Coordinates of C-alpha atoms in Angstrom, one line a residue:
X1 CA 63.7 106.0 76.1
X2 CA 67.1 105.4 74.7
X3 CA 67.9 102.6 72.2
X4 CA 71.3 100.8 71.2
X5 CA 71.8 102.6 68.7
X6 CA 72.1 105.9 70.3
X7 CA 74.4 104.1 72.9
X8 CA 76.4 102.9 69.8
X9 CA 76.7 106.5 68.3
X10 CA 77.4 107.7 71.9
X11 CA 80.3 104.9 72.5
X12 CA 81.6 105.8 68.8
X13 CA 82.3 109.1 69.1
X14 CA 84.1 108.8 72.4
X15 CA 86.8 106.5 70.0
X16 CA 85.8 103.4 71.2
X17 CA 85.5 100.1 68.8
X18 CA 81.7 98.7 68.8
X19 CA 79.9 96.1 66.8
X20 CA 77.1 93.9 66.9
X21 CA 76.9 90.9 69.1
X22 CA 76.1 87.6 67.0
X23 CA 73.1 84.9 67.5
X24 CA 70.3 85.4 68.8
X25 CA 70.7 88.3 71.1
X26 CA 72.6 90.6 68.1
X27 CA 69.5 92.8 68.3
X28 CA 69.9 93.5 71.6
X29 CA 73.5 93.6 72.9
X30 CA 76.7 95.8 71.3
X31 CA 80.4 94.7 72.1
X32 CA 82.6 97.8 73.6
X33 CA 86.3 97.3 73.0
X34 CA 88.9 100.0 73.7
X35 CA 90.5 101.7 70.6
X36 CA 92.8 99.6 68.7
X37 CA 92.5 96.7 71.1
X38 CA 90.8 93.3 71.6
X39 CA 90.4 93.4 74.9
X40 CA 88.5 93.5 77.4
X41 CA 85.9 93.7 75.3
X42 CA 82.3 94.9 77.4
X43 CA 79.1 93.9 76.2
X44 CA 76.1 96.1 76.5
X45 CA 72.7 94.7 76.9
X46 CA 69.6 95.6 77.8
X47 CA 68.6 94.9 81.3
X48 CA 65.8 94.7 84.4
X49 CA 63.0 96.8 82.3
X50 CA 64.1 100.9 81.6
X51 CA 67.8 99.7 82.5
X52 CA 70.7 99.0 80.6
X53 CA 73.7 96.8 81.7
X54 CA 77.5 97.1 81.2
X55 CA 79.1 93.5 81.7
X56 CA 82.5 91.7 81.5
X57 CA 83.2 88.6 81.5
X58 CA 86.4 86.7 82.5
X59 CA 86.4 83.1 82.5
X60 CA 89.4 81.3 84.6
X61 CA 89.8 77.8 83.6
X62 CA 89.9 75.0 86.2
X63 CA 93.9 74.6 85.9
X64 CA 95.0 78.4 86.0
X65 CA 92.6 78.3 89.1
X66 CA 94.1 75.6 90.5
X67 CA 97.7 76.3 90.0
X68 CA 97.2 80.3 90.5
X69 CA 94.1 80.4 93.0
X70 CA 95.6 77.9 95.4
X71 CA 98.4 79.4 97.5
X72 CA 99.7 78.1 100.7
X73 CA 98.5 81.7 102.6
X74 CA 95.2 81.2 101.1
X75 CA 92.5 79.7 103.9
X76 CA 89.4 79.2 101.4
X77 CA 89.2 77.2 97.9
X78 CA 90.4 78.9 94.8
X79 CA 87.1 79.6 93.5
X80 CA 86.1 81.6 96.7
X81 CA 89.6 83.3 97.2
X82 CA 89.2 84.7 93.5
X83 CA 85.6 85.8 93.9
X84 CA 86.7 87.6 97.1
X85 CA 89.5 89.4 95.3
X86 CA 87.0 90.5 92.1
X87 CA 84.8 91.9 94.7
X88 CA 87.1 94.3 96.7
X89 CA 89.0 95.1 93.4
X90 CA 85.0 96.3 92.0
X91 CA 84.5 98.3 95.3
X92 CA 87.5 100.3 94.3
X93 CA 84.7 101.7 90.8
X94 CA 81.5 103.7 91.1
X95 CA 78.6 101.9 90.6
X96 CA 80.6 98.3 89.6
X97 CA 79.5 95.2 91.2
X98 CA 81.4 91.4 91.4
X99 CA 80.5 88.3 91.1
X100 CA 81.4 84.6 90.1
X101 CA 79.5 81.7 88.7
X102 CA 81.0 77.8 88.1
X103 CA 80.8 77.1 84.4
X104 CA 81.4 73.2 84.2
X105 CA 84.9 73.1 86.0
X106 CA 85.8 76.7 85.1
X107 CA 85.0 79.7 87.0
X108 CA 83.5 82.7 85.2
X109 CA 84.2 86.1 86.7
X110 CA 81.4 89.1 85.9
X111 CA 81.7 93.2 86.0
X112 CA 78.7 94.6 85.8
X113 CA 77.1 98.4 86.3
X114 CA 73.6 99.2 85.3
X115 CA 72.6 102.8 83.8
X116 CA 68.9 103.7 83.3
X117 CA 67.3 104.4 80.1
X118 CA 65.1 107.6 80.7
X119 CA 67.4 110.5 81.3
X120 CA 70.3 108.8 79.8
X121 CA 73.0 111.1 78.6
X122 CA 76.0 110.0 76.4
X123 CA 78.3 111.9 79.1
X124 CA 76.4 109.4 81.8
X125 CA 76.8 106.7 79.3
X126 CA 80.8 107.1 79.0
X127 CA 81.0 107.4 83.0
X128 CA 79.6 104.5 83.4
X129 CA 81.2 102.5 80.5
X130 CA 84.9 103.9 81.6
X131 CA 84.2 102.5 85.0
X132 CA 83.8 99.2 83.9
X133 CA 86.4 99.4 81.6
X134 CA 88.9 100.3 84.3
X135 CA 87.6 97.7 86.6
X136 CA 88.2 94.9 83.5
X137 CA 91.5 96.3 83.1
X138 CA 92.9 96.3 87.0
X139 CA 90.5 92.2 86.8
X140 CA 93.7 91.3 84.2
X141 CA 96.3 93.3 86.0
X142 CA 95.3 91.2 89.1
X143 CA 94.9 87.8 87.4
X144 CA 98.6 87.9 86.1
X145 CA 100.0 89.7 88.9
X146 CA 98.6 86.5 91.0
X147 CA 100.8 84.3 88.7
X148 CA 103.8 86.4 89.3
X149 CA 103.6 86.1 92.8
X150 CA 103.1 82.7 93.3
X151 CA 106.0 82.1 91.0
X152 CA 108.2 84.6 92.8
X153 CA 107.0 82.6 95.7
X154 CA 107.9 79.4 94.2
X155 CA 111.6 80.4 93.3
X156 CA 111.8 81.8 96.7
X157 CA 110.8 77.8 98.2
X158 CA 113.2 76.4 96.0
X159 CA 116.1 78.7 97.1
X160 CA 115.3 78.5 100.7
X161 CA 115.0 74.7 100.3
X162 CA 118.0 74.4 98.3
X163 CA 119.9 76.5 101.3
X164 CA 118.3 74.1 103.9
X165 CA 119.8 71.0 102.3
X166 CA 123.3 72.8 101.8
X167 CA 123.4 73.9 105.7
X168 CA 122.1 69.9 106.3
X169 CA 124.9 68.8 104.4
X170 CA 127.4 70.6 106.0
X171 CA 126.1 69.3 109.1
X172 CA 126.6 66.0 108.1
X173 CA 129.7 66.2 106.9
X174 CA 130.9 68.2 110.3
X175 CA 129.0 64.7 112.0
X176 CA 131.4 62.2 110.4
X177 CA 134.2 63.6 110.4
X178 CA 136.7 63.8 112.7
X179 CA 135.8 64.2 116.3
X180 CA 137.0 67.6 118.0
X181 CA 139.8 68.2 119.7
X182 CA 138.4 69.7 122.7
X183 CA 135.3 67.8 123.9
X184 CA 133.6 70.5 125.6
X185 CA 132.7 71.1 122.0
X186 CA 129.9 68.2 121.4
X187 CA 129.7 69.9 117.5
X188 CA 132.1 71.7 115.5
X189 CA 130.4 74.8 114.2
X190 CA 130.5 74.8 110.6
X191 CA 132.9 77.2 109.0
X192 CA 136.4 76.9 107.5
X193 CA 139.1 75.2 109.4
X194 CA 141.3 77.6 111.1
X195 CA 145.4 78.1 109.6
X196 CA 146.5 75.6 112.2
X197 CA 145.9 75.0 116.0
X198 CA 148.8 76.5 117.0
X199 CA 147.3 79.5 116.0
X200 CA 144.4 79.6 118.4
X201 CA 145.0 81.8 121.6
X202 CA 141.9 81.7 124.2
X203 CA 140.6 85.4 124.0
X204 CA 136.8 84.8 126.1
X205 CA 134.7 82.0 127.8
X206 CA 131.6 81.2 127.1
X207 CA 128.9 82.2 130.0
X208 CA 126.1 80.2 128.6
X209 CA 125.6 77.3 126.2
X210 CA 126.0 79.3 122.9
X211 CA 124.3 78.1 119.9
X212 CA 126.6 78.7 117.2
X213 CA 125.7 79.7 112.8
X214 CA 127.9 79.0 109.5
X215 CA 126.3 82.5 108.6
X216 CA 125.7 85.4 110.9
X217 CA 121.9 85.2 110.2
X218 CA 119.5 84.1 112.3
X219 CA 117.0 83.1 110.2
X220 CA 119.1 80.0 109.1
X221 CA 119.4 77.0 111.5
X222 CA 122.4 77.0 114.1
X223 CA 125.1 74.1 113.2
X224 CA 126.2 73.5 116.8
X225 CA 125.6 74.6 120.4
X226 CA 129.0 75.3 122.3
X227 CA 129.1 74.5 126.1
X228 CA 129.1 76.7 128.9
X229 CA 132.5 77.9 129.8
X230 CA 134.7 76.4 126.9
X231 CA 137.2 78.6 126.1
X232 CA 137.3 80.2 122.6
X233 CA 138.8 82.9 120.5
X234 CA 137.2 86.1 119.0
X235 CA 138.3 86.2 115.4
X236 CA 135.8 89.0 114.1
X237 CA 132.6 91.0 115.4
X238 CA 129.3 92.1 113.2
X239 CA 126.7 93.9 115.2
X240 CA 125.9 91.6 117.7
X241 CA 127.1 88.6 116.5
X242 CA 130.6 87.2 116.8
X243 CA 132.8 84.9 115.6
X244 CA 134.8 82.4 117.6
X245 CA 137.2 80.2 117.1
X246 CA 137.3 76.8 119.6
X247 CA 140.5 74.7 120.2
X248 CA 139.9 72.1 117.9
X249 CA 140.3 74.7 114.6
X250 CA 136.1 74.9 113.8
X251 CA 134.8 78.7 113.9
X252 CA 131.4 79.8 113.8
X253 CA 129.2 82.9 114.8
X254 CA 127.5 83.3 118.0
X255 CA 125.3 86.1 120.0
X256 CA 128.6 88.0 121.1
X257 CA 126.4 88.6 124.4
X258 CA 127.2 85.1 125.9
X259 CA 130.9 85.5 126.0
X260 CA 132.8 87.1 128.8
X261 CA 136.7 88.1 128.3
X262 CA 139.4 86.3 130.3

């Protein structure tokens, strides 16, 4: 049957870094590290009887679970949405299985893949020890690419929130200030002022109530609705979307699609 220390002169001579675990179990467990590296570091142990075991271990503490594990797509607990992930990133490695365990308020994440003794080759040995490696490897890759996305996320809140208050504002500021000319326009749209009213020449009429944007983007709120059949002026097309101008000097952008000409 094959001992440690053939695995050890096995793991040695395929360049990888190996020592002796400490305490009690140093007899019987050696730590695998990749060459000139710290991490992840694998431990090899003897297993269920005629078995070895290749393990790695990756504790997450309670806060980087809850402020990295905890995302507003997610529909289970942290703990349970990173034991899911551990497990579909092991399927992805021959013979590597998943699994979590609580450890106080921390959550411990384990790689494991078992090798039998009899028949044991060093080739075998390396196969199974670079599987777990990988699988360690791709376990960080995913634990920090997790924090970059719900930052990314994050920023992308804040700038989406910061737009929201800016259109709001506008809004508000449309609200109390001078009421429109023409009052078939309940709301100005929000955009800039026109040169003058003298300027404005009816061009089209409006067949429908026509919501109207600052922005020619849909995905922000409209600013104003404009009534069925007030009379405006096209100033500028994009696609689909237009922008008017209405009698009282406000402009805005509207589906080009409710107007008809004159």
């Amino acid at each position: 049957m094959t001992e440690l220390r053939t695995l050890r002169q096995w793991m040695e001579a395929l360049g990888l870094q190996v020592s002796t675990g400490t305490g009690a179990s140093a007899p019987e467990e050696l730590w695998v590290t990749p060459p000139h590296d710290a991490e992840p570091r694998l431990v090899i142990r003897a297993g269920e009887p005629g078995t070895f075991e290749i393990v790695y271990e990756r504790r997450v503490s309670a806060s980087n679970l809850d402020a990295e594990w905890r995302a507003p797509w997610d529909t289970d607990p942290p703990a349970a949405t990173l034991s899911q992930a551990a497990r579909q990133l092991a399927g992805g490695y021959p013979l590597v299985e998943a699994d979590t365990s609580p450890d106080g308020d921390d959550v411990v994440v384990r790689l494991r893949a078992p090798v039998l003794a009899d028949g044991l080759t060093g080739q075998g040995l390396g196969l199974t020890v670079s599987s777990v490696l990988k699988a360690a490897q791709s376990l960080q890759l995913l634990i920090a690419g997790r924090a970059e996305q719900l930052a990314a996320w994050t920023d992308y809140q804040g700038s989406l929130d910061q737009h929201r208050q800016e259109q709001r504002a506008l809004v508000d500021q449309m609200k109390s200030g001078p009421p429109p000319a023409d009052a078939t326009v309940p709301v100005a749209a929000a955009s800039a002022a026109s040169p003058g009213a003298a300027a404005w020449a009816p061009t089209h009429t409006l067949r429908r109530p026509a919501p109207a944007w600052a922005q020619p983007d849909a995905a922000l709120a409209a600013v104003a609705t404009i009534e069925q059949r007030t009379q405006v002026q096209v100033l500028e097309r994009y696609g689909d979307w237009t922008r008017v101008l209405c009698s009282n000097g406000w402009s805005g952008w509207i589906d080009g699609r409710d107007l008809k000409a004159r």
